[in-house]
């Protein structure tokens, strides 16, 4: 009994040995000039930010996309694939148990080396077998560690797609409203020019204006008119793009509020770098690094012997009535040890490959963080400077409206030619279109801030999507079943 205890203790000590490096999160230098408090930023980014535009149609479009988007459904399926791999890997912790049952009828030769004069007979056999690999060097533990990380990385990829989906639906809807507004401006301008053209045609008919002046008015009218089909084509393409995001065939997209009626979410000037830890792409990059780090241990474990225990217990008899008697019992126990001797670089190559994959994952992780910092800074700058540009263009449009009004009064008073009126109207038309472009850019830059920061709002969107019950809960369940040192 004491020997058995010592052998068991020895196996326990050996099973606690795990080769390969343990994971340690790399040190990342964060920007120091983001001054808003972390709690305040979390409260801001943990909300359903798209609802802050106060447009029910936008809210409905986001919900539809979360339910029906095909790319998101494919991402859910990819997570399920890795969950299946995790379950397969985890099963290696435990003995693989099987059962076999057979019944046969046999007639032995009467002319061979071992002759038999017996009549044909029946043979019955039932057996329970088990095979168990002892995880002496941590190969199974490292494999399980890598598999769990791959599941989490895949789920982070799904959440990253979810983040992009919500942001893209909101951004493209805002762009659509912007083009709608530009189309209204173009039609109003075309209508104004049409009235002027009609007046000038009448004046030319009675000889009060020249052919040159009439041609100038016709030119401006056609210029405003040609903008209309171009904008209508942009609207159609934008609607088709949103339809794809919704998982639908191309079609009309409903509208809610006008772009000038939207509420504007408030974004502070600075945000804490810690908030970026919630970004799905950073989580995915780190989990990929964890998996690559664990796979080094899997490769290094190939240097050491593999020990497996195999056992079987059953019963066999030529008489079915005696099949379950003690005299019919059969059993066997065996141990197998397989150790590499000469692999001629096979294992070394696998270790080298796994180490190189780990370094690549490390660089990708660092790059994802640097890119995240850059995206946040770009989004904040675009929001701040875009608002300044929008205010300036609003003042420019107001000045040009006054210019066009005064030029028309001077023309009607006979103190200036119509060319100045046309010039004022042309500049006003262009300024109004540019203002809407800037206005749309500011709104989409607000979306980009939420996209760049990630945040708890992804959890809110996740709860509205198809895969929420399939992924995160299942992963947590799998993690709670982790078996260490066994």
Short mmCIF file of C-alpha atoms in Angstrom, two decimals:
data_model
loop_
_atom_site.label_atom_id
_atom_site.label_comp_id
_atom_site.label_asym_id
_atom_site.label_seq_id
_atom_site.Cartn_x
_atom_site.Cartn_y
_atom_site.Cartn_z
CA UNK A 1 0.00 0.00 0.00
CA UNK A 2 2.83 2.37 0.83
CA UNK A 3 4.48 1.64 -2.52
CA UNK A 4 1.22 2.38 -4.32
CA UNK A 5 0.96 5.67 -2.42
CA UNK A 6 4.52 6.63 -3.35
CA UNK A 7 3.91 5.80 -7.00
CA UNK A 8 0.73 7.88 -6.96
CA UNK A 9 2.56 10.79 -5.33
CA UNK A 10 5.32 10.54 -7.95
CA UNK A 11 2.78 10.63 -10.77
CA UNK A 12 1.07 13.62 -9.15
CA UNK A 13 4.36 15.52 -8.94
CA UNK A 14 5.20 14.69 -12.53
CA UNK A 15 1.77 15.75 -13.71
CA UNK A 16 2.28 19.19 -12.16
CA UNK A 17 5.19 19.83 -14.53
CA UNK A 18 4.24 22.05 -17.46
CA UNK A 19 6.82 22.91 -20.08
CA UNK A 20 6.77 26.12 -22.09
CA UNK A 21 6.51 29.76 -20.99
CA UNK A 22 3.65 31.03 -18.83
CA UNK A 23 1.82 34.01 -20.31
CA UNK A 24 2.62 37.49 -19.02
CA UNK A 25 0.90 40.54 -20.48
CA UNK A 26 3.37 42.80 -22.31
CA UNK A 27 3.94 46.29 -20.94
CA UNK A 28 2.28 48.94 -23.08
CA UNK A 29 3.03 52.66 -22.84
CA UNK A 30 -0.24 54.60 -22.94
CA UNK A 31 -0.74 58.26 -23.83
CA UNK A 32 -0.51 60.45 -20.75
CA UNK A 33 -2.64 63.38 -21.84
CA UNK A 34 -6.09 61.82 -21.75
CA UNK A 35 -7.47 63.49 -18.64
CA UNK A 36 -11.13 62.55 -18.27
CA UNK A 37 -11.82 60.18 -15.36
CA UNK A 38 -12.15 56.49 -16.13
CA UNK A 39 -15.54 56.15 -14.39
CA UNK A 40 -16.98 59.08 -16.33
CA UNK A 41 -15.71 57.65 -19.60
CA UNK A 42 -17.14 54.21 -18.80
CA UNK A 43 -20.53 55.73 -18.08
CA UNK A 44 -20.37 57.49 -21.43
CA UNK A 45 -19.31 54.48 -23.49
CA UNK A 46 -21.52 51.92 -21.73
CA UNK A 47 -24.70 53.43 -23.16
CA UNK A 48 -26.67 52.75 -26.31
CA UNK A 49 -25.06 55.76 -27.96
CA UNK A 50 -26.99 55.44 -31.22
CA UNK A 51 -30.18 56.24 -29.28
CA UNK A 52 -28.73 59.62 -28.39
CA UNK A 53 -29.44 60.81 -31.94
CA UNK A 54 -33.10 60.50 -30.92
CA UNK A 55 -34.18 58.92 -34.21
CA UNK A 56 -36.48 55.87 -33.78
CA UNK A 57 -35.82 54.74 -37.34
CA UNK A 58 -32.08 54.55 -36.68
CA UNK A 59 -32.77 52.51 -33.51
CA UNK A 60 -34.90 50.09 -35.53
CA UNK A 61 -32.28 49.74 -38.26
CA UNK A 62 -29.60 48.88 -35.69
CA UNK A 63 -31.84 46.25 -34.09
CA UNK A 64 -32.65 44.74 -37.49
CA UNK A 65 -28.97 44.54 -38.40
CA UNK A 66 -28.13 42.84 -35.10
CA UNK A 67 -30.78 40.21 -35.73
CA UNK A 68 -30.31 39.59 -39.45
CA UNK A 69 -26.79 40.51 -40.58
CA UNK A 70 -25.30 37.47 -42.32
CA UNK A 71 -21.66 38.26 -41.52
CA UNK A 72 -22.55 38.37 -37.84
CA UNK A 73 -24.33 35.03 -38.08
CA UNK A 74 -21.27 33.54 -39.79
CA UNK A 75 -19.10 34.90 -36.95
CA UNK A 76 -21.35 33.14 -34.43
CA UNK A 77 -20.83 29.90 -36.34
CA UNK A 78 -17.04 30.41 -36.22
CA UNK A 79 -17.20 30.76 -32.45
CA UNK A 80 -19.16 27.51 -32.26
CA UNK A 81 -16.41 25.81 -34.27
CA UNK A 82 -13.79 26.83 -31.72
CA UNK A 83 -16.08 25.82 -28.86
CA UNK A 84 -16.24 22.37 -30.41
CA UNK A 85 -12.45 22.25 -30.63
CA UNK A 86 -12.21 23.31 -26.99
CA UNK A 87 -14.53 20.52 -25.93
CA UNK A 88 -12.47 18.03 -27.95
CA UNK A 89 -9.21 19.23 -26.40
CA UNK A 90 -10.65 19.26 -22.90
CA UNK A 91 -11.72 15.61 -23.26
CA UNK A 92 -8.03 14.60 -23.29
CA UNK A 93 -7.88 15.32 -19.54
CA UNK A 94 -9.98 12.22 -18.91
CA UNK A 95 -9.78 8.51 -19.76
CA UNK A 96 -11.37 7.62 -23.07
CA UNK A 97 -13.80 4.84 -22.25
CA UNK A 98 -15.39 2.51 -24.78
CA UNK A 99 -17.42 -0.67 -24.89
CA UNK A 100 -17.48 -3.49 -27.41
CA UNK A 101 -19.85 -6.40 -27.76
CA UNK A 102 -19.52 -9.22 -30.30
CA UNK A 103 -21.14 -12.53 -31.11
CA UNK A 104 -19.89 -14.95 -33.73
CA UNK A 105 -20.27 -18.52 -34.94
CA UNK A 106 -17.09 -20.35 -35.90
CA UNK A 107 -15.96 -23.66 -37.33
CA UNK A 108 -12.22 -24.50 -36.89
CA UNK A 109 -10.20 -26.45 -39.46
CA UNK A 110 -9.67 -30.21 -39.16
CA UNK A 111 -6.52 -30.26 -41.32
CA UNK A 112 -4.44 -27.39 -39.94
CA UNK A 113 -1.64 -27.33 -37.33
CA UNK A 114 -4.26 -27.13 -34.61
CA UNK A 115 -7.05 -29.46 -35.66
CA UNK A 116 -10.48 -29.63 -34.20
CA UNK A 117 -13.15 -32.23 -34.63
CA UNK A 118 -15.73 -30.14 -32.81
CA UNK A 119 -18.84 -28.99 -34.49
CA UNK A 120 -19.25 -25.27 -35.26
CA UNK A 121 -19.66 -23.24 -32.08
CA UNK A 122 -20.77 -19.81 -30.94
CA UNK A 123 -18.46 -17.24 -29.30
CA UNK A 124 -19.71 -14.32 -27.21
CA UNK A 125 -17.61 -11.44 -25.90
CA UNK A 126 -18.29 -8.12 -24.08
CA UNK A 127 -15.54 -5.71 -23.04
CA UNK A 128 -15.19 -2.32 -21.35
CA UNK A 129 -11.94 -0.53 -22.25
CA UNK A 130 -10.23 2.69 -21.15
CA UNK A 131 -7.19 4.62 -22.40
CA UNK A 132 -5.64 7.53 -20.53
CA UNK A 133 -2.62 9.62 -21.41
CA UNK A 134 -0.82 10.96 -18.33
CA UNK A 135 -0.20 14.67 -18.83
CA UNK A 136 3.29 14.54 -17.31
CA UNK A 137 4.72 17.51 -19.21
CA UNK A 138 1.62 19.68 -19.58
CA UNK A 139 0.97 19.04 -23.26
CA UNK A 140 -2.76 18.62 -22.68
CA UNK A 141 -2.91 21.57 -20.29
CA UNK A 142 -1.14 23.80 -22.80
CA UNK A 143 -3.40 22.53 -25.59
CA UNK A 144 -6.44 23.32 -23.48
CA UNK A 145 -5.03 26.76 -22.64
CA UNK A 146 -4.51 27.47 -26.33
CA UNK A 147 -7.99 26.19 -27.23
CA UNK A 148 -9.65 28.40 -24.60
CA UNK A 149 -7.73 31.42 -25.86
CA UNK A 150 -8.75 30.65 -29.44
CA UNK A 151 -12.41 30.52 -28.40
CA UNK A 152 -12.10 33.88 -26.64
CA UNK A 153 -10.22 35.34 -29.61
CA UNK A 154 -12.92 34.12 -31.97
CA UNK A 155 -15.64 35.56 -29.76
CA UNK A 156 -13.75 38.87 -29.57
CA UNK A 157 -13.65 38.82 -33.36
CA UNK A 158 -17.40 38.32 -33.39
CA UNK A 159 -17.84 41.23 -30.99
CA UNK A 160 -15.53 43.33 -33.15
CA UNK A 161 -17.77 42.59 -36.12
CA UNK A 162 -20.76 43.54 -33.99
CA UNK A 163 -19.05 46.83 -33.07
CA UNK A 164 -18.36 47.59 -36.72
CA UNK A 165 -21.88 46.60 -37.73
CA UNK A 166 -23.62 49.01 -35.36
CA UNK A 167 -21.18 51.79 -36.24
CA UNK A 168 -21.53 51.19 -39.98
CA UNK A 169 -25.33 51.17 -39.83
CA UNK A 170 -25.34 54.45 -37.91
CA UNK A 171 -22.67 56.10 -40.09
CA UNK A 172 -24.26 55.10 -43.37
CA UNK A 173 -27.70 56.18 -42.18
CA UNK A 174 -26.27 59.60 -41.24
CA UNK A 175 -24.59 59.82 -44.64
CA UNK A 176 -27.93 58.95 -46.25
CA UNK A 177 -29.66 61.78 -44.38
CA UNK A 178 -26.87 64.12 -45.48
CA UNK A 179 -27.34 63.22 -49.14
CA UNK A 180 -31.10 63.66 -48.70
CA UNK A 181 -30.46 67.20 -47.48
CA UNK A 182 -28.13 67.91 -50.39
CA UNK A 183 -30.80 66.67 -52.79
CA UNK A 184 -33.32 69.06 -51.24
CA UNK A 185 -30.83 71.93 -51.70
CA UNK A 186 -30.19 70.91 -55.32
CA UNK A 187 -33.89 70.75 -56.10
CA UNK A 188 -34.57 74.09 -54.46
CA UNK A 189 -31.69 75.65 -56.39
CA UNK A 190 -32.88 74.05 -59.62
CA UNK A 191 -36.37 75.43 -58.99
CA UNK A 192 -34.99 78.92 -58.36
CA UNK A 193 -32.90 78.80 -61.53
CA UNK A 194 -35.92 77.52 -63.48
CA UNK A 195 -37.91 80.57 -62.42
CA UNK A 196 -35.03 82.86 -63.41
CA UNK A 197 -34.66 81.07 -66.74
CA UNK A 198 -38.34 81.52 -67.48
CA UNK A 199 -38.10 85.25 -66.72
CA UNK A 200 -35.01 85.66 -68.89
CA UNK A 201 -36.59 83.77 -71.75
CA UNK A 202 -39.50 86.22 -71.63
CA UNK A 203 -37.13 89.19 -71.41
CA UNK A 204 -35.07 87.89 -74.31
CA UNK A 205 -38.24 87.45 -76.30
CA UNK A 206 -39.00 91.15 -75.88
CA UNK A 207 -35.37 92.19 -76.35
CA UNK A 208 -34.61 93.43 -72.84
CA UNK A 209 -31.71 90.98 -72.26
CA UNK A 210 -29.05 89.66 -74.59
CA UNK A 211 -28.41 86.13 -75.79
CA UNK A 212 -25.25 86.09 -73.64
CA UNK A 213 -27.23 86.74 -70.47
CA UNK A 214 -29.81 84.11 -71.40
CA UNK A 215 -27.06 81.55 -72.07
CA UNK A 216 -25.51 82.31 -68.67
CA UNK A 217 -28.82 81.62 -66.91
CA UNK A 218 -29.35 78.42 -68.91
CA UNK A 219 -25.86 77.27 -67.95
CA UNK A 220 -26.49 77.76 -64.22
CA UNK A 221 -29.87 76.04 -64.51
CA UNK A 222 -28.40 72.97 -66.18
CA UNK A 223 -25.54 72.93 -63.67
CA UNK A 224 -27.98 72.70 -60.76
CA UNK A 225 -30.14 70.24 -62.67
CA UNK A 226 -27.31 67.78 -63.37
CA UNK A 227 -26.53 67.56 -59.65
CA UNK A 228 -29.94 66.03 -58.97
CA UNK A 229 -29.52 62.64 -60.75
CA UNK A 230 -26.00 62.33 -59.35
CA UNK A 231 -27.34 62.76 -55.80
CA UNK A 232 -30.25 60.41 -56.49
CA UNK A 233 -27.76 57.76 -57.62
CA UNK A 234 -25.76 58.27 -54.43
CA UNK A 235 -28.94 57.81 -52.37
CA UNK A 236 -29.74 54.55 -54.16
CA UNK A 237 -26.23 53.18 -53.59
CA UNK A 238 -26.35 54.22 -49.94
CA UNK A 239 -29.70 52.49 -49.46
CA UNK A 240 -28.35 49.34 -51.07
CA UNK A 241 -25.32 49.40 -48.75
CA UNK A 242 -27.52 49.71 -45.68
CA UNK A 243 -29.77 46.90 -46.99
CA UNK A 244 -26.76 44.56 -47.11
CA UNK A 245 -25.88 45.48 -43.51
CA UNK A 246 -29.46 44.63 -42.55
CA UNK A 247 -29.18 41.22 -44.20
CA UNK A 248 -31.79 42.16 -46.81
CA UNK A 249 -31.99 42.46 -50.56
CA UNK A 250 -31.32 45.99 -51.89
CA UNK A 251 -34.35 48.21 -51.38
CA UNK A 252 -35.67 51.46 -49.95
CA UNK A 253 -34.57 52.49 -46.48
CA UNK A 254 -37.06 54.34 -44.26
CA UNK A 255 -36.19 57.75 -42.88
CA UNK A 256 -36.86 59.24 -39.50
CA UNK A 257 -35.73 62.74 -38.68
CA UNK A 258 -34.02 65.18 -40.99
CA UNK A 259 -30.30 65.62 -40.45
CA UNK A 260 -30.89 69.09 -38.94
CA UNK A 261 -33.34 67.62 -36.42
CA UNK A 262 -31.00 65.02 -34.91
CA UNK A 263 -29.80 65.33 -31.34
CA UNK A 264 -26.02 65.50 -31.06
CA UNK A 265 -24.26 63.16 -28.59
CA UNK A 266 -21.77 64.90 -26.30
CA UNK A 267 -18.19 63.66 -26.48
CA UNK A 268 -15.59 64.97 -23.99
CA UNK A 269 -12.24 66.20 -25.25
CA UNK A 270 -10.18 63.48 -23.55
CA UNK A 271 -10.63 59.80 -22.73
CA UNK A 272 -8.60 57.38 -20.55
CA UNK A 273 -6.35 54.90 -22.32
CA UNK A 274 -7.55 52.09 -20.00
CA UNK A 275 -10.87 52.22 -21.79
CA UNK A 276 -9.21 50.72 -24.88
CA UNK A 277 -8.84 47.41 -23.04
CA UNK A 278 -12.52 46.84 -23.85
CA UNK A 279 -11.95 47.01 -27.61
CA UNK A 280 -12.74 43.61 -29.16
CA UNK A 281 -9.82 43.75 -31.61
CA UNK A 282 -7.34 44.28 -28.74
CA UNK A 283 -8.94 41.44 -26.77
CA UNK A 284 -8.75 39.25 -29.86
CA UNK A 285 -5.08 40.11 -30.43
CA UNK A 286 -4.19 39.32 -26.82
CA UNK A 287 -6.07 36.02 -26.80
CA UNK A 288 -4.31 35.07 -30.03
CA UNK A 289 -1.02 35.86 -28.28
CA UNK A 290 -2.03 33.70 -25.29
CA UNK A 291 -2.87 30.80 -27.63
CA UNK A 292 0.44 31.16 -29.48
CA UNK A 293 2.32 31.29 -26.17
CA UNK A 294 0.62 28.09 -24.99
CA UNK A 295 1.38 26.31 -28.26
CA UNK A 296 5.09 26.71 -27.52
CA UNK A 297 4.55 24.41 -24.56
CA UNK A 298 2.63 21.97 -26.73
CA UNK A 299 5.56 21.81 -29.14
CA UNK A 300 8.22 21.51 -26.41
CA UNK A 301 6.29 18.66 -24.77
CA UNK A 302 7.14 16.56 -27.85
CA UNK A 303 10.73 16.32 -26.55
CA UNK A 304 9.55 14.20 -23.62
CA UNK A 305 8.09 10.69 -23.39
CA UNK A 306 4.36 10.13 -23.71
CA UNK A 307 2.96 7.73 -21.11
CA UNK A 308 -0.44 6.12 -21.65
CA UNK A 309 -2.36 3.63 -19.53
CA UNK A 310 -4.70 1.14 -21.19
CA UNK A 311 -7.04 -1.27 -19.50
CA UNK A 312 -9.88 -3.57 -20.42
CA UNK A 313 -12.33 -5.70 -18.48
CA UNK A 314 -14.94 -8.01 -19.92
CA UNK A 315 -16.26 -11.47 -20.32
CA UNK A 316 -16.01 -14.14 -23.04
CA UNK A 317 -17.56 -17.58 -23.45
CA UNK A 318 -18.74 -20.05 -26.05
CA UNK A 319 -21.85 -20.58 -23.95
CA UNK A 320 -24.13 -17.57 -23.63
CA UNK A 321 -25.61 -18.91 -20.40
CA UNK A 322 -22.15 -18.74 -18.75
CA UNK A 323 -21.18 -15.35 -20.18
CA UNK A 324 -21.60 -13.49 -16.88
CA UNK A 325 -20.02 -16.09 -14.60
CA UNK A 326 -16.73 -15.22 -12.88
CA UNK A 327 -14.94 -17.98 -14.77
CA UNK A 328 -15.63 -16.14 -18.04
CA UNK A 329 -14.04 -12.85 -16.97
CA UNK A 330 -11.13 -11.48 -19.00
CA UNK A 331 -9.05 -8.37 -18.27
CA UNK A 332 -5.78 -6.71 -19.11
CA UNK A 333 -3.80 -3.65 -17.98
CA UNK A 334 -0.88 -2.17 -19.87
CA UNK A 335 1.26 0.93 -19.95
CA UNK A 336 2.85 2.43 -23.03
CA UNK A 337 5.81 4.79 -23.15
CA UNK A 338 6.73 6.48 -26.39
CA UNK A 339 9.84 8.67 -26.44
CA UNK A 340 11.57 10.35 -29.40
CA UNK A 341 15.17 9.34 -30.17
CA UNK A 342 16.16 10.71 -33.56
CA UNK A 343 13.68 13.09 -35.22
CA UNK A 344 16.24 14.85 -37.40
CA UNK A 345 14.91 18.32 -36.63
CA UNK A 346 11.19 17.52 -36.65
CA UNK A 347 10.52 18.67 -33.08
CA UNK A 348 13.03 21.51 -33.28
CA UNK A 349 11.22 22.78 -36.34
CA UNK A 350 7.86 22.67 -34.59
CA UNK A 351 9.26 24.57 -31.59
CA UNK A 352 10.87 27.13 -33.88
CA UNK A 353 7.59 27.59 -35.73
CA UNK A 354 5.56 28.01 -32.55
CA UNK A 355 8.03 30.54 -31.15
CA UNK A 356 7.92 32.53 -34.38
CA UNK A 357 4.11 32.47 -34.34
CA UNK A 358 4.22 33.78 -30.76
CA UNK A 359 6.52 36.65 -31.75
CA UNK A 360 4.24 37.52 -34.66
CA UNK A 361 1.22 37.53 -32.33
CA UNK A 362 3.11 39.77 -29.89
CA UNK A 363 3.92 42.32 -32.59
CA UNK A 364 0.33 42.20 -33.85
CA UNK A 365 -0.93 42.79 -30.31
CA UNK A 366 1.29 45.82 -29.87
CA UNK A 367 0.34 47.10 -33.31
CA UNK A 368 -3.38 46.76 -32.51
CA UNK A 369 -2.92 48.93 -29.41
CA UNK A 370 -0.94 51.58 -31.28
CA UNK A 371 -3.57 51.59 -34.02
CA UNK A 372 -6.29 51.94 -31.39
CA UNK A 373 -4.58 54.99 -29.89
CA UNK A 374 -4.29 56.49 -33.36
CA UNK A 375 -7.94 55.82 -34.23
CA UNK A 376 -9.16 57.42 -31.02
CA UNK A 377 -6.98 60.49 -31.54
CA UNK A 378 -8.10 60.78 -35.17
CA UNK A 379 -11.78 60.50 -34.21
CA UNK A 380 -11.46 63.12 -31.47
CA UNK A 381 -9.56 65.49 -33.74
CA UNK A 382 -12.09 64.99 -36.54
CA UNK A 383 -14.93 65.77 -34.13
CA UNK A 384 -13.32 68.87 -32.65
CA UNK A 385 -11.96 70.36 -35.86
CA UNK A 386 -15.01 69.27 -37.83
CA UNK A 387 -17.24 71.31 -35.55
CA UNK A 388 -15.01 74.34 -36.04
CA UNK A 389 -15.17 73.86 -39.81
CA UNK A 390 -18.94 73.37 -39.67
CA UNK A 391 -19.38 76.64 -37.77
CA UNK A 392 -17.18 78.46 -40.29
CA UNK A 393 -19.11 77.05 -43.24
CA UNK A 394 -22.39 77.97 -41.58
CA UNK A 395 -21.18 81.58 -41.33
CA UNK A 396 -19.96 81.44 -44.94
CA UNK A 397 -23.35 80.19 -46.17
CA UNK A 398 -25.10 82.96 -44.24
CA UNK A 399 -22.79 85.57 -45.79
CA UNK A 400 -23.35 84.16 -49.28
CA UNK A 401 -27.12 84.22 -48.79
CA UNK A 402 -26.83 87.92 -47.99
CA UNK A 403 -24.50 88.40 -50.98
CA UNK A 404 -26.94 86.70 -53.35
CA UNK A 405 -29.86 88.74 -52.01
CA UNK A 406 -28.01 92.05 -52.40
CA UNK A 407 -26.71 91.13 -55.88
CA UNK A 408 -30.25 90.39 -57.02
CA UNK A 409 -31.48 93.73 -55.63
CA UNK A 410 -28.68 95.58 -57.42
CA UNK A 411 -29.48 93.80 -60.68
CA UNK A 412 -33.14 94.65 -60.40
CA UNK A 413 -32.14 98.25 -59.66
CA UNK A 414 -30.01 98.31 -62.76
CA UNK A 415 -26.70 98.97 -60.95
CA UNK A 416 -25.03 95.64 -61.80
CA UNK A 417 -25.18 92.88 -64.40
CA UNK A 418 -26.74 89.48 -63.92
CA UNK A 419 -23.32 87.86 -64.04
CA UNK A 420 -22.74 88.95 -60.44
CA UNK A 421 -26.07 87.41 -59.44
CA UNK A 422 -25.11 84.13 -61.09
CA UNK A 423 -21.72 84.17 -59.38
CA UNK A 424 -23.34 84.74 -55.98
CA UNK A 425 -25.90 81.95 -56.52
CA UNK A 426 -23.22 79.54 -57.73
CA UNK A 427 -21.05 80.13 -54.67
CA UNK A 428 -24.06 79.85 -52.37
CA UNK A 429 -25.08 76.51 -53.90
CA UNK A 430 -21.58 75.09 -53.50
CA UNK A 431 -21.29 76.44 -49.94
CA UNK A 432 -24.59 74.87 -48.91
CA UNK A 433 -23.53 71.47 -50.27
CA UNK A 434 -20.15 71.73 -48.52
CA UNK A 435 -21.84 72.67 -45.26
CA UNK A 436 -23.99 69.52 -45.36
CA UNK A 437 -20.88 67.44 -46.14
CA UNK A 438 -19.13 68.90 -43.08
CA UNK A 439 -22.24 68.45 -40.96
CA UNK A 440 -22.43 64.79 -41.97
CA UNK A 441 -18.72 64.35 -41.32
CA UNK A 442 -19.07 65.69 -37.78
CA UNK A 443 -21.91 63.29 -37.03
CA UNK A 444 -20.04 60.28 -38.42
CA UNK A 445 -16.90 61.31 -36.49
CA UNK A 446 -18.97 61.06 -33.30
CA UNK A 447 -19.81 57.51 -34.31
CA UNK A 448 -16.11 56.90 -34.94
CA UNK A 449 -15.29 57.96 -31.37
CA UNK A 450 -17.60 55.28 -29.97
CA UNK A 451 -16.29 52.78 -32.51
CA UNK A 452 -12.67 53.55 -31.62
CA UNK A 453 -13.19 53.40 -27.85
CA UNK A 454 -15.15 50.16 -27.84
CA UNK A 455 -16.73 50.13 -24.41
CA UNK A 456 -19.56 48.41 -22.61
CA UNK A 457 -22.08 49.42 -25.27
CA UNK A 458 -20.90 46.36 -27.20
CA UNK A 459 -22.41 44.24 -24.40
CA UNK A 460 -25.72 46.06 -24.86
CA UNK A 461 -25.64 45.43 -28.62
CA UNK A 462 -24.56 41.83 -27.99
CA UNK A 463 -27.64 41.22 -25.85
CA UNK A 464 -29.75 42.31 -28.84
CA UNK A 465 -27.97 40.07 -31.34
CA UNK A 466 -28.45 36.48 -32.42
CA UNK A 467 -25.32 35.02 -30.82
CA UNK A 468 -25.49 36.41 -27.27
CA UNK A 469 -26.79 33.19 -25.68
CA UNK A 470 -24.58 30.95 -27.80
CA UNK A 471 -21.19 32.50 -27.24
CA UNK A 472 -20.30 34.35 -24.06
CA UNK A 473 -22.36 32.19 -21.70
CA UNK A 474 -21.01 29.03 -23.28
CA UNK A 475 -17.43 30.25 -23.04
CA UNK A 476 -17.84 31.08 -19.36
CA UNK A 477 -19.34 27.63 -18.81
CA UNK A 478 -16.36 26.03 -20.55
CA UNK A 479 -13.93 28.10 -18.46
CA UNK A 480 -15.64 27.04 -15.25
CA UNK A 481 -15.02 23.41 -16.24
CA UNK A 482 -11.27 23.91 -16.56
CA UNK A 483 -9.30 21.07 -14.99
CA UNK A 484 -5.85 21.97 -13.71
CA UNK A 485 -3.18 19.46 -12.89
CA UNK A 486 -5.22 16.40 -13.74
#
